[in-house]
JSON list of C-alpha atoms in Angstrom, two decimals:
[
{"chain": "A", "resi": 1, "resn": "MET", "atom": "CA", "xyz": [36.42, -28.66, -0.99]},
{"chain": "A", "resi": 2, "resn": "THR", "atom": "CA", "xyz": [33.27, -28.40, 1.22]},
{"chain": "A", "resi": 3, "resn": "GLU", "atom": "CA", "xyz": [31.10, -25.65, 1.82]},
{"chain": "A", "resi": 4, "resn": "LYS", "atom": "CA", "xyz": [29.97, -24.81, 5.13]},
{"chain": "A", "resi": 5, "resn": "SER", "atom": "CA", "xyz": [26.37, -26.12, 6.30]},
{"chain": "A", "resi": 6, "resn": "PHE", "atom": "CA", "xyz": [23.98, -23.21, 7.47]},
{"chain": "A", "resi": 7, "resn": "LYS", "atom": "CA", "xyz": [25.10, -24.25, 11.21]},
{"chain": "A", "resi": 8, "resn": "ASP", "atom": "CA", "xyz": [29.26, -23.67, 10.94]},
{"chain": "A", "resi": 9, "resn": "LEU", "atom": "CA", "xyz": [28.07, -20.10, 10.40]},
{"chain": "A", "resi": 10, "resn": "PRO", "atom": "CA", "xyz": [28.55, -17.71, 12.72]},
{"chain": "A", "resi": 11, "resn": "SER", "atom": "CA", "xyz": [25.49, -16.93, 15.07]},
{"chain": "A", "resi": 12, "resn": "GLY", "atom": "CA", "xyz": [23.64, -13.23, 14.95]},
{"chain": "A", "resi": 13, "resn": "ASP", "atom": "CA", "xyz": [24.73, -10.92, 12.56]},
{"chain": "A", "resi": 14, "resn": "GLN", "atom": "CA", "xyz": [26.52, -8.81, 13.83]},
{"chain": "A", "resi": 15, "resn": "HIS", "atom": "CA", "xyz": [29.50, -9.56, 11.59]},
{"chain": "A", "resi": 16, "resn": "LEU", "atom": "CA", "xyz": [26.83, -8.40, 8.66]},
{"chain": "A", "resi": 17, "resn": "ARG", "atom": "CA", "xyz": [25.28, -5.29, 9.64]},
{"chain": "A", "resi": 18, "resn": "GLU", "atom": "CA", "xyz": [25.70, -2.23, 8.19]},
{"chain": "A", "resi": 19, "resn": "ASP", "atom": "CA", "xyz": [25.12, 0.30, 10.43]},
{"chain": "A", "resi": 20, "resn": "ARG", "atom": "CA", "xyz": [23.69, 4.53, 9.83]},
{"chain": "A", "resi": 21, "resn": "ILE", "atom": "CA", "xyz": [25.97, 7.18, 10.26]},
{"chain": "A", "resi": 22, "resn": "SER", "atom": "CA", "xyz": [23.69, 9.98, 8.46]},
{"chain": "A", "resi": 23, "resn": "GLY", "atom": "CA", "xyz": [21.22, 10.30, 6.27]},
{"chain": "A", "resi": 24, "resn": "GLU", "atom": "CA", "xyz": [19.35, 12.48, 3.83]},
{"chain": "A", "resi": 25, "resn": "ASP", "atom": "CA", "xyz": [15.83, 12.72, 2.01]},
{"chain": "A", "resi": 26, "resn": "ILE", "atom": "CA", "xyz": [16.62, 12.75, -1.96]},
{"chain": "A", "resi": 27, "resn": "TYR", "atom": "CA", "xyz": [13.16, 12.74, -3.34]},
{"chain": "A", "resi": 28, "resn": "GLY", "atom": "CA", "xyz": [9.93, 12.53, -2.48]},
{"chain": "A", "resi": 29, "resn": "GLY", "atom": "CA", "xyz": [6.36, 10.99, -4.51]},
{"chain": "A", "resi": 30, "resn": "ILE", "atom": "CA", "xyz": [2.96, 10.34, -3.74]},
{"chain": "A", "resi": 31, "resn": "PHE", "atom": "CA", "xyz": [3.49, 7.36, -1.46]},
{"chain": "A", "resi": 32, "resn": "LEU", "atom": "CA", "xyz": [7.21, 6.59, -2.12]},
{"chain": "A", "resi": 33, "resn": "LYS", "atom": "CA", "xyz": [10.59, 8.25, -0.87]},
{"chain": "A", "resi": 34, "resn": "MET", "atom": "CA", "xyz": [14.08, 7.98, -1.52]},
{"chain": "A", "resi": 35, "resn": "LYS", "atom": "CA", "xyz": [16.89, 8.28, 0.79]},
{"chain": "A", "resi": 36, "resn": "ARG", "atom": "CA", "xyz": [20.46, 8.46, 0.65]},
{"chain": "A", "resi": 37, "resn": "ASP", "atom": "CA", "xyz": [21.97, 7.01, 4.07]},
{"chain": "A", "resi": 38, "resn": "LYS", "atom": "CA", "xyz": [26.20, 7.14, 5.25]},
{"chain": "A", "resi": 39, "resn": "VAL", "atom": "CA", "xyz": [26.59, 3.95, 6.48]},
{"chain": "A", "resi": 40, "resn": "SER", "atom": "CA", "xyz": [29.44, 1.53, 8.40]},
{"chain": "A", "resi": 41, "resn": "LEU", "atom": "CA", "xyz": [30.39, -1.06, 6.94]},
{"chain": "A", "resi": 42, "resn": "PRO", "atom": "CA", "xyz": [31.36, -4.34, 9.09]},
{"chain": "A", "resi": 43, "resn": "ASP", "atom": "CA", "xyz": [35.34, -4.11, 8.57]},
{"chain": "A", "resi": 44, "resn": "GLY", "atom": "CA", "xyz": [35.04, -0.01, 9.92]},
{"chain": "A", "resi": 45, "resn": "GLN", "atom": "CA", "xyz": [34.69, 1.09, 6.43]},
{"chain": "A", "resi": 46, "resn": "GLU", "atom": "CA", "xyz": [32.00, 3.92, 5.11]},
{"chain": "A", "resi": 47, "resn": "THR", "atom": "CA", "xyz": [29.63, 3.40, 1.77]},
{"chain": "A", "resi": 48, "resn": "VAL", "atom": "CA", "xyz": [26.79, 5.62, 0.27]},
{"chain": "A", "resi": 49, "resn": "ARG", "atom": "CA", "xyz": [23.13, 2.96, 0.42]},
{"chain": "A", "resi": 50, "resn": "GLU", "atom": "CA", "xyz": [20.31, 4.64, -1.83]},
{"chain": "A", "resi": 51, "resn": "TYR", "atom": "CA", "xyz": [16.64, 2.62, -0.99]},
{"chain": "A", "resi": 52, "resn": "LEU", "atom": "CA", "xyz": [13.21, 3.74, -1.06]},
{"chain": "A", "resi": 53, "resn": "THR", "atom": "CA", "xyz": [10.98, 3.55, 1.89]},
{"chain": "A", "resi": 54, "resn": "HIS", "atom": "CA", "xyz": [7.25, 2.25, 0.90]},
{"chain": "A", "resi": 55, "resn": "PRO", "atom": "CA", "xyz": [4.33, 1.98, 3.48]},
{"chain": "A", "resi": 56, "resn": "GLY", "atom": "CA", "xyz": [3.58, -1.69, 3.35]},
{"chain": "A", "resi": 57, "resn": "ALA", "atom": "CA", "xyz": [1.06, -3.83, 0.92]},
{"chain": "A", "resi": 58, "resn": "VAL", "atom": "CA", "xyz": [-0.86, -6.60, 1.03]},
{"chain": "A", "resi": 59, "resn": "ALA", "atom": "CA", "xyz": [-1.79, -9.56, -1.44]},
{"chain": "A", "resi": 60, "resn": "ILE", "atom": "CA", "xyz": [-4.91, -11.93, -1.12]},
{"chain": "A", "resi": 61, "resn": "VAL", "atom": "CA", "xyz": [-4.93, -15.71, -2.45]},
{"chain": "A", "resi": 62, "resn": "ALA", "atom": "CA", "xyz": [-9.49, -16.11, -3.27]},
{"chain": "A", "resi": 63, "resn": "LEU", "atom": "CA", "xyz": [-10.21, -19.47, -4.22]},
{"chain": "A", "resi": 64, "resn": "LEU", "atom": "CA", "xyz": [-13.79, -19.65, -5.90]},
{"chain": "A", "resi": 65, "resn": "GLU", "atom": "CA", "xyz": [-15.82, -22.31, -4.28]},
{"chain": "A", "resi": 66, "resn": "ASP", "atom": "CA", "xyz": [-14.76, -24.09, -7.42]},
{"chain": "A", "resi": 67, "resn": "GLY", "atom": "CA", "xyz": [-10.77, -23.91, -6.56]},
{"chain": "A", "resi": 68, "resn": "ARG", "atom": "CA", "xyz": [-10.24, -21.37, -8.93]},
{"chain": "A", "resi": 69, "resn": "VAL", "atom": "CA", "xyz": [-7.93, -18.97, -8.03]},
{"chain": "A", "resi": 70, "resn": "LEU", "atom": "CA", "xyz": [-9.65, -14.86, -8.15]},
{"chain": "A", "resi": 71, "resn": "LEU", "atom": "CA", "xyz": [-6.91, -12.65, -9.97]},
{"chain": "A", "resi": 72, "resn": "GLU", "atom": "CA", "xyz": [-6.20, -9.43, -12.15]},
{"chain": "A", "resi": 73, "resn": "ARG", "atom": "CA", "xyz": [-4.83, -8.35, -15.27]},
{"chain": "A", "resi": 74, "resn": "GLN", "atom": "CA", "xyz": [-3.77, -5.10, -15.12]},
{"chain": "A", "resi": 75, "resn": "TYR", "atom": "CA", "xyz": [-1.36, -2.98, -17.10]},
{"chain": "A", "resi": 76, "resn": "ARG", "atom": "CA", "xyz": [2.19, -1.85, -14.97]},
{"chain": "A", "resi": 77, "resn": "TYR", "atom": "CA", "xyz": [3.77, 1.41, -16.01]},
{"chain": "A", "resi": 78, "resn": "PRO", "atom": "CA", "xyz": [7.24, 0.91, -15.01]},
{"chain": "A", "resi": 79, "resn": "ILE", "atom": "CA", "xyz": [7.54, -2.53, -17.61]},
{"chain": "A", "resi": 80, "resn": "ALA", "atom": "CA", "xyz": [5.24, -1.50, -19.99]},
{"chain": "A", "resi": 81, "resn": "LYS", "atom": "CA", "xyz": [3.13, -4.64, -19.63]},
{"chain": "A", "resi": 82, "resn": "ALA", "atom": "CA", "xyz": [-0.34, -6.35, -18.25]},
{"chain": "A", "resi": 83, "resn": "CYS", "atom": "CA", "xyz": [0.62, -8.57, -16.09]},
{"chain": "A", "resi": 84, "resn": "ILE", "atom": "CA", "xyz": [-1.43, -11.27, -14.33]},
{"chain": "A", "resi": 85, "resn": "GLU", "atom": "CA", "xyz": [-1.10, -10.82, -10.60]},
{"chain": "A", "resi": 86, "resn": "ILE", "atom": "CA", "xyz": [-3.58, -11.99, -7.69]},
{"chain": "A", "resi": 87, "resn": "PRO", "atom": "CA", "xyz": [-5.14, -8.30, -5.75]},
{"chain": "A", "resi": 88, "resn": "ALA", "atom": "CA", "xyz": [-2.79, -6.86, -3.64]},
{"chain": "A", "resi": 89, "resn": "GLY", "atom": "CA", "xyz": [-3.00, -2.56, -2.84]},
{"chain": "A", "resi": 90, "resn": "LYS", "atom": "CA", "xyz": [-0.86, -0.60, -0.50]},
{"chain": "A", "resi": 91, "resn": "LEU", "atom": "CA", "xyz": [-1.66, 0.28, 2.99]},
{"chain": "A", "resi": 92, "resn": "ASP", "atom": "CA", "xyz": [-3.26, 3.39, 4.21]},
{"chain": "A", "resi": 93, "resn": "LEU", "atom": "CA", "xyz": [-2.14, 5.01, 7.71]},
{"chain": "A", "resi": 94, "resn": "ASN", "atom": "CA", "xyz": [-1.89, 3.51, 10.24]},
{"chain": "A", "resi": 95, "resn": "GLU", "atom": "CA", "xyz": [-4.01, 0.78, 8.95]},
{"chain": "A", "resi": 96, "resn": "SER", "atom": "CA", "xyz": [-3.48, -2.41, 9.64]},
{"chain": "A", "resi": 97, "resn": "PRO", "atom": "CA", "xyz": [-2.82, -5.45, 6.70]},
{"chain": "A", "resi": 98, "resn": "LEU", "atom": "CA", "xyz": [-5.80, -7.68, 7.41]},
{"chain": "A", "resi": 99, "resn": "VAL", "atom": "CA", "xyz": [-8.57, -4.36, 7.23]},
{"chain": "A", "resi": 100, "resn": "CYS", "atom": "CA", "xyz": [-6.45, -3.51, 3.87]},
{"chain": "A", "resi": 101, "resn": "ALA", "atom": "CA", "xyz": [-6.57, -6.87, 2.79]},
{"chain": "A", "resi": 102, "resn": "GLN", "atom": "CA", "xyz": [-10.35, -7.00, 3.16]},
{"chain": "A", "resi": 103, "resn": "ARG", "atom": "CA", "xyz": [-10.55, -3.15, 1.94]},
{"chain": "A", "resi": 104, "resn": "GLU", "atom": "CA", "xyz": [-8.78, -4.47, -1.03]},
{"chain": "A", "resi": 105, "resn": "LEU", "atom": "CA", "xyz": [-10.77, -7.63, -2.12]},
{"chain": "A", "resi": 106, "resn": "ALA", "atom": "CA", "xyz": [-13.77, -5.70, -2.24]},
{"chain": "A", "resi": 107, "resn": "GLU", "atom": "CA", "xyz": [-12.52, -2.49, -4.07]},
{"chain": "A", "resi": 108, "resn": "GLU", "atom": "CA", "xyz": [-10.43, -4.52, -6.84]},
{"chain": "A", "resi": 109, "resn": "THR", "atom": "CA", "xyz": [-12.78, -7.72, -7.67]},
{"chain": "A", "resi": 110, "resn": "GLY", "atom": "CA", "xyz": [-15.94, -6.95, -5.77]},
{"chain": "A", "resi": 111, "resn": "TYR", "atom": "CA", "xyz": [-15.65, -9.77, -3.17]},
{"chain": "A", "resi": 112, "resn": "THR", "atom": "CA", "xyz": [-15.88, -9.77, 0.26]},
{"chain": "A", "resi": 113, "resn": "ALA", "atom": "CA", "xyz": [-15.02, -13.74, 2.62]},
{"chain": "A", "resi": 114, "resn": "LYS", "atom": "CA", "xyz": [-16.45, -15.05, 5.31]},
{"chain": "A", "resi": 115, "resn": "LYS", "atom": "CA", "xyz": [-12.72, -16.45, 6.07]},
{"chain": "A", "resi": 116, "resn": "TRP", "atom": "CA", "xyz": [-9.46, -15.20, 5.72]},
{"chain": "A", "resi": 117, "resn": "SER", "atom": "CA", "xyz": [-6.06, -16.41, 6.80]},
{"chain": "A", "resi": 118, "resn": "TYR", "atom": "CA", "xyz": [-2.67, -15.06, 7.28]},
{"chain": "A", "resi": 119, "resn": "ILE", "atom": "CA", "xyz": [0.01, -16.85, 5.05]},
{"chain": "A", "resi": 120, "resn": "ARG", "atom": "CA", "xyz": [3.49, -14.64, 5.78]},
{"chain": "A", "resi": 121, "resn": "ARG", "atom": "CA", "xyz": [5.63, -11.43, 4.71]},
{"chain": "A", "resi": 122, "resn": "ILE", "atom": "CA", "xyz": [7.67, -11.49, 1.96]},
{"chain": "A", "resi": 123, "resn": "HIS", "atom": "CA", "xyz": [10.33, -8.52, 1.29]},
{"chain": "A", "resi": 124, "resn": "PRO", "atom": "CA", "xyz": [9.63, -8.14, -2.77]},
{"chain": "A", "resi": 125, "resn": "VAL", "atom": "CA", "xyz": [12.72, -5.72, -3.56]},
{"chain": "A", "resi": 126, "resn": "ILE", "atom": "CA", "xyz": [15.17, -6.37, -0.34]},
{"chain": "A", "resi": 127, "resn": "SER", "atom": "CA", "xyz": [18.25, -4.53, -2.21]},
{"chain": "A", "resi": 128, "resn": "TYR", "atom": "CA", "xyz": [16.57, -1.30, -2.15]},
{"chain": "A", "resi": 129, "resn": "SER", "atom": "CA", "xyz": [13.32, -1.09, -0.77]},
{"chain": "A", "resi": 130, "resn": "THR", "atom": "CA", "xyz": [11.37, -1.27, 2.73]},
{"chain": "A", "resi": 131, "resn": "GLU", "atom": "CA", "xyz": [8.76, -2.72, 1.32]},
{"chain": "A", "resi": 132, "resn": "PHE", "atom": "CA", "xyz": [6.84, -6.01, 2.46]},
{"chain": "A", "resi": 133, "resn": "ILE", "atom": "CA", "xyz": [3.94, -7.34, 1.63]},
{"chain": "A", "resi": 134, "resn": "ASP", "atom": "CA", "xyz": [1.31, -9.44, 4.00]},
{"chain": "A", "resi": 135, "resn": "ILE", "atom": "CA", "xyz": [-0.13, -12.31, 1.59]},
{"chain": "A", "resi": 136, "resn": "TYR", "atom": "CA", "xyz": [-3.25, -13.65, 3.20]},
{"chain": "A", "resi": 137, "resn": "LEU", "atom": "CA", "xyz": [-5.71, -16.23, 1.82]},
{"chain": "A", "resi": 138, "resn": "ALA", "atom": "CA", "xyz": [-9.50, -15.48, 1.88]},
{"chain": "A", "resi": 139, "resn": "GLU", "atom": "CA", "xyz": [-12.33, -18.34, 1.94]},
{"chain": "A", "resi": 140, "resn": "ASP", "atom": "CA", "xyz": [-16.19, -18.94, 1.61]},
{"chain": "A", "resi": 141, "resn": "LEU", "atom": "CA", "xyz": [-16.12, -15.21, -1.15]},
{"chain": "A", "resi": 142, "resn": "VAL", "atom": "CA", "xyz": [-19.49, -13.97, -1.62]},
{"chain": "A", "resi": 143, "resn": "PRO", "atom": "CA", "xyz": [-19.34, -11.76, -4.93]},
{"chain": "A", "resi": 144, "resn": "GLY", "atom": "CA", "xyz": [-20.32, -8.20, -5.23]},
{"chain": "A", "resi": 145, "resn": "ALA", "atom": "CA", "xyz": [-19.70, -4.54, -6.88]},
{"chain": "A", "resi": 146, "resn": "SER", "atom": "CA", "xyz": [-16.21, -3.46, -7.40]},
{"chain": "A", "resi": 147, "resn": "HIS", "atom": "CA", "xyz": [-15.46, -0.05, -7.03]},
{"chain": "A", "resi": 148, "resn": "LEU", "atom": "CA", "xyz": [-12.23, 0.96, -8.35]},
{"chain": "A", "resi": 149, "resn": "ASP", "atom": "CA", "xyz": [-9.98, 3.64, -7.91]},
{"chain": "A", "resi": 150, "resn": "GLN", "atom": "CA", "xyz": [-10.91, 7.25, -10.33]},
{"chain": "A", "resi": 151, "resn": "GLU", "atom": "CA", "xyz": [-7.25, 6.08, -12.22]},
{"chain": "A", "resi": 152, "resn": "GLU", "atom": "CA", "xyz": [-7.10, 2.09, -11.55]},
{"chain": "A", "resi": 153, "resn": "PHE", "atom": "CA", "xyz": [-8.12, -0.52, -14.80]},
{"chain": "A", "resi": 154, "resn": "LEU", "atom": "CA", "xyz": [-8.21, -3.98, -14.75]},
{"chain": "A", "resi": 155, "resn": "ASP", "atom": "CA", "xyz": [-9.49, -7.26, -15.61]},
{"chain": "A", "resi": 156, "resn": "VAL", "atom": "CA", "xyz": [-10.83, -9.70, -13.37]},
{"chain": "A", "resi": 157, "resn": "PHE", "atom": "CA", "xyz": [-11.10, -13.59, -14.13]},
{"chain": "A", "resi": 158, "resn": "ALA", "atom": "CA", "xyz": [-10.87, -16.56, -12.64]},
{"chain": "A", "resi": 159, "resn": "ALA", "atom": "CA", "xyz": [-7.90, -19.41, -13.32]},
{"chain": "A", "resi": 160, "resn": "PRO", "atom": "CA", "xyz": [-7.26, -23.04, -11.78]},
{"chain": "A", "resi": 161, "resn": "LEU", "atom": "CA", "xyz": [-4.01, -23.40, -9.80]},
{"chain": "A", "resi": 162, "resn": "GLU", "atom": "CA", "xyz": [-2.94, -25.64, -12.22]},
{"chain": "A", "resi": 163, "resn": "GLN", "atom": "CA", "xyz": [-2.95, -22.55, -14.79]},
{"chain": "A", "resi": 164, "resn": "LEU", "atom": "CA", "xyz": [-1.18, -20.43, -12.60]},
{"chain": "A", "resi": 165, "resn": "ILE", "atom": "CA", "xyz": [2.05, -22.91, -12.14]},
{"chain": "A", "resi": 166, "resn": "ALA", "atom": "CA", "xyz": [1.79, -23.44, -16.11]},
{"chain": "A", "resi": 167, "resn": "TRP", "atom": "CA", "xyz": [1.87, -18.95, -16.37]},
{"chain": "A", "resi": 168, "resn": "VAL", "atom": "CA", "xyz": [5.12, -19.40, -13.72]},
{"chain": "A", "resi": 169, "resn": "GLU", "atom": "CA", "xyz": [6.43, -21.77, -15.18]},
{"chain": "A", "resi": 170, "resn": "GLU", "atom": "CA", "xyz": [6.29, -20.83, -19.29]},
{"chain": "A", "resi": 171, "resn": "GLY", "atom": "CA", "xyz": [7.18, -17.11, -17.68]},
{"chain": "A", "resi": 172, "resn": "GLU", "atom": "CA", "xyz": [3.96, -15.48, -18.70]},
{"chain": "A", "resi": 173, "resn": "ILE", "atom": "CA", "xyz": [3.16, -14.85, -14.65]},
{"chain": "A", "resi": 174, "resn": "THR", "atom": "CA", "xyz": [6.55, -12.80, -13.46]},
{"chain": "A", "resi": 175, "resn": "ASP", "atom": "CA", "xyz": [4.79, -10.62, -10.69]},
{"chain": "A", "resi": 176, "resn": "VAL", "atom": "CA", "xyz": [6.98, -11.73, -6.98]},
{"chain": "A", "resi": 177, "resn": "LYS", "atom": "CA", "xyz": [3.76, -12.04, -4.82]},
{"chain": "A", "resi": 178, "resn": "THR", "atom": "CA", "xyz": [1.63, -14.49, -6.96]},
{"chain": "A", "resi": 179, "resn": "THR", "atom": "CA", "xyz": [4.51, -16.72, -7.84]},
{"chain": "A", "resi": 180, "resn": "ILE", "atom": "CA", "xyz": [4.77, -16.98, -5.09]},
{"chain": "A", "resi": 181, "resn": "SER", "atom": "CA", "xyz": [1.53, -17.55, -3.63]},
{"chain": "A", "resi": 182, "resn": "THR", "atom": "CA", "xyz": [0.63, -20.27, -6.88]},
{"chain": "A", "resi": 183, "resn": "TYR", "atom": "CA", "xyz": [3.68, -22.24, -4.88]},
{"chain": "A", "resi": 184, "resn": "TRP", "atom": "CA", "xyz": [2.67, -21.88, -1.60]},
{"chain": "A", "resi": 185, "resn": "LEU", "atom": "CA", "xyz": [-1.10, -22.47, -3.18]},
{"chain": "A", "resi": 186, "resn": "ASP", "atom": "CA", "xyz": [0.02, -25.73, -4.50]},
{"chain": "A", "resi": 187, "resn": "ARG", "atom": "CA", "xyz": [1.43, -26.66, -1.24]},
{"chain": "A", "resi": 188, "resn": "TYR", "atom": "CA", "xyz": [-1.35, -26.39, 0.77]},
{"chain": "A", "resi": 189, "resn": "ARG", "atom": "CA", "xyz": [-3.35, -28.60, -1.13]},
{"chain": "A", "resi": 190, "resn": "ARG", "atom": "CA", "xyz": [-1.09, -30.71, -0.71]},
{"chain": "A", "resi": 191, "resn": "GLY", "atom": "CA", "xyz": [-1.60, -31.07, 2.77]},
{"chain": "A", "resi": 192, "resn": "LEU", "atom": "CA", "xyz": [2.56, -29.18, 3.32]},
{"chain": "A", "resi": 193, "resn": "VAL", "atom": "CA", "xyz": [1.55, -26.24, 4.62]},
{"chain": "A", "resi": 194, "resn": "HIS", "atom": "CA", "xyz": [-1.28, -24.23, 6.31]},
{"chain": "A", "resi": 195, "resn": "PRO", "atom": "CA", "xyz": [-2.26, -20.85, 7.08]},
{"chain": "A", "resi": 196, "resn": "GLN", "atom": "CA", "xyz": [-2.51, -18.71, 10.46]},
{"chain": "A", "resi": 197, "resn": "PRO", "atom": "CA", "xyz": [-6.27, -18.06, 11.20]},
{"chain": "A", "resi": 198, "resn": "THR", "atom": "CA", "xyz": [-6.98, -14.19, 11.63]},
{"chain": "A", "resi": 199, "resn": "LYS", "atom": "CA", "xyz": [-8.33, -12.94, 14.89]}
]
């Protein structure tokens, strides 16, 4: 049997949509909120969806003059592991993603960038969260002093793209934003993709 190709699928998403009937807040934390909604399925049946709402976040692919990528190593409590990641952080209330990216890079690493470009938006956990991450490319970096939050502890270092690719392939890097950004940067270096200049 031959599977359909994408062009053979029905147009639109109406035949797949789930519509909210009602909902309730289950839990409200510092910045995450858990919700439970009753939804109507495409066949008319009803079911329940539980999900977390998230204010959104940014991540930064910061390139040093020698081509190395600026990285952080931070302990992530939910998986009980110190993880290698690109700089990132959540949006403050009414904060634009670009301003957030500039703020987070400076706060966490001490670096500022003279050139900013937009890479893309990703949704890291589409099955149970509204979270999105806007990824930016930061170039022409200027070093400075970091100013971490009181409860924030991390190592800042740099590594060449080839090392990032190896860490992803070996399973040392499992963070989704860093994995996607690593492969994007590899394609960028080969001239296959281009970021969008920021306004």
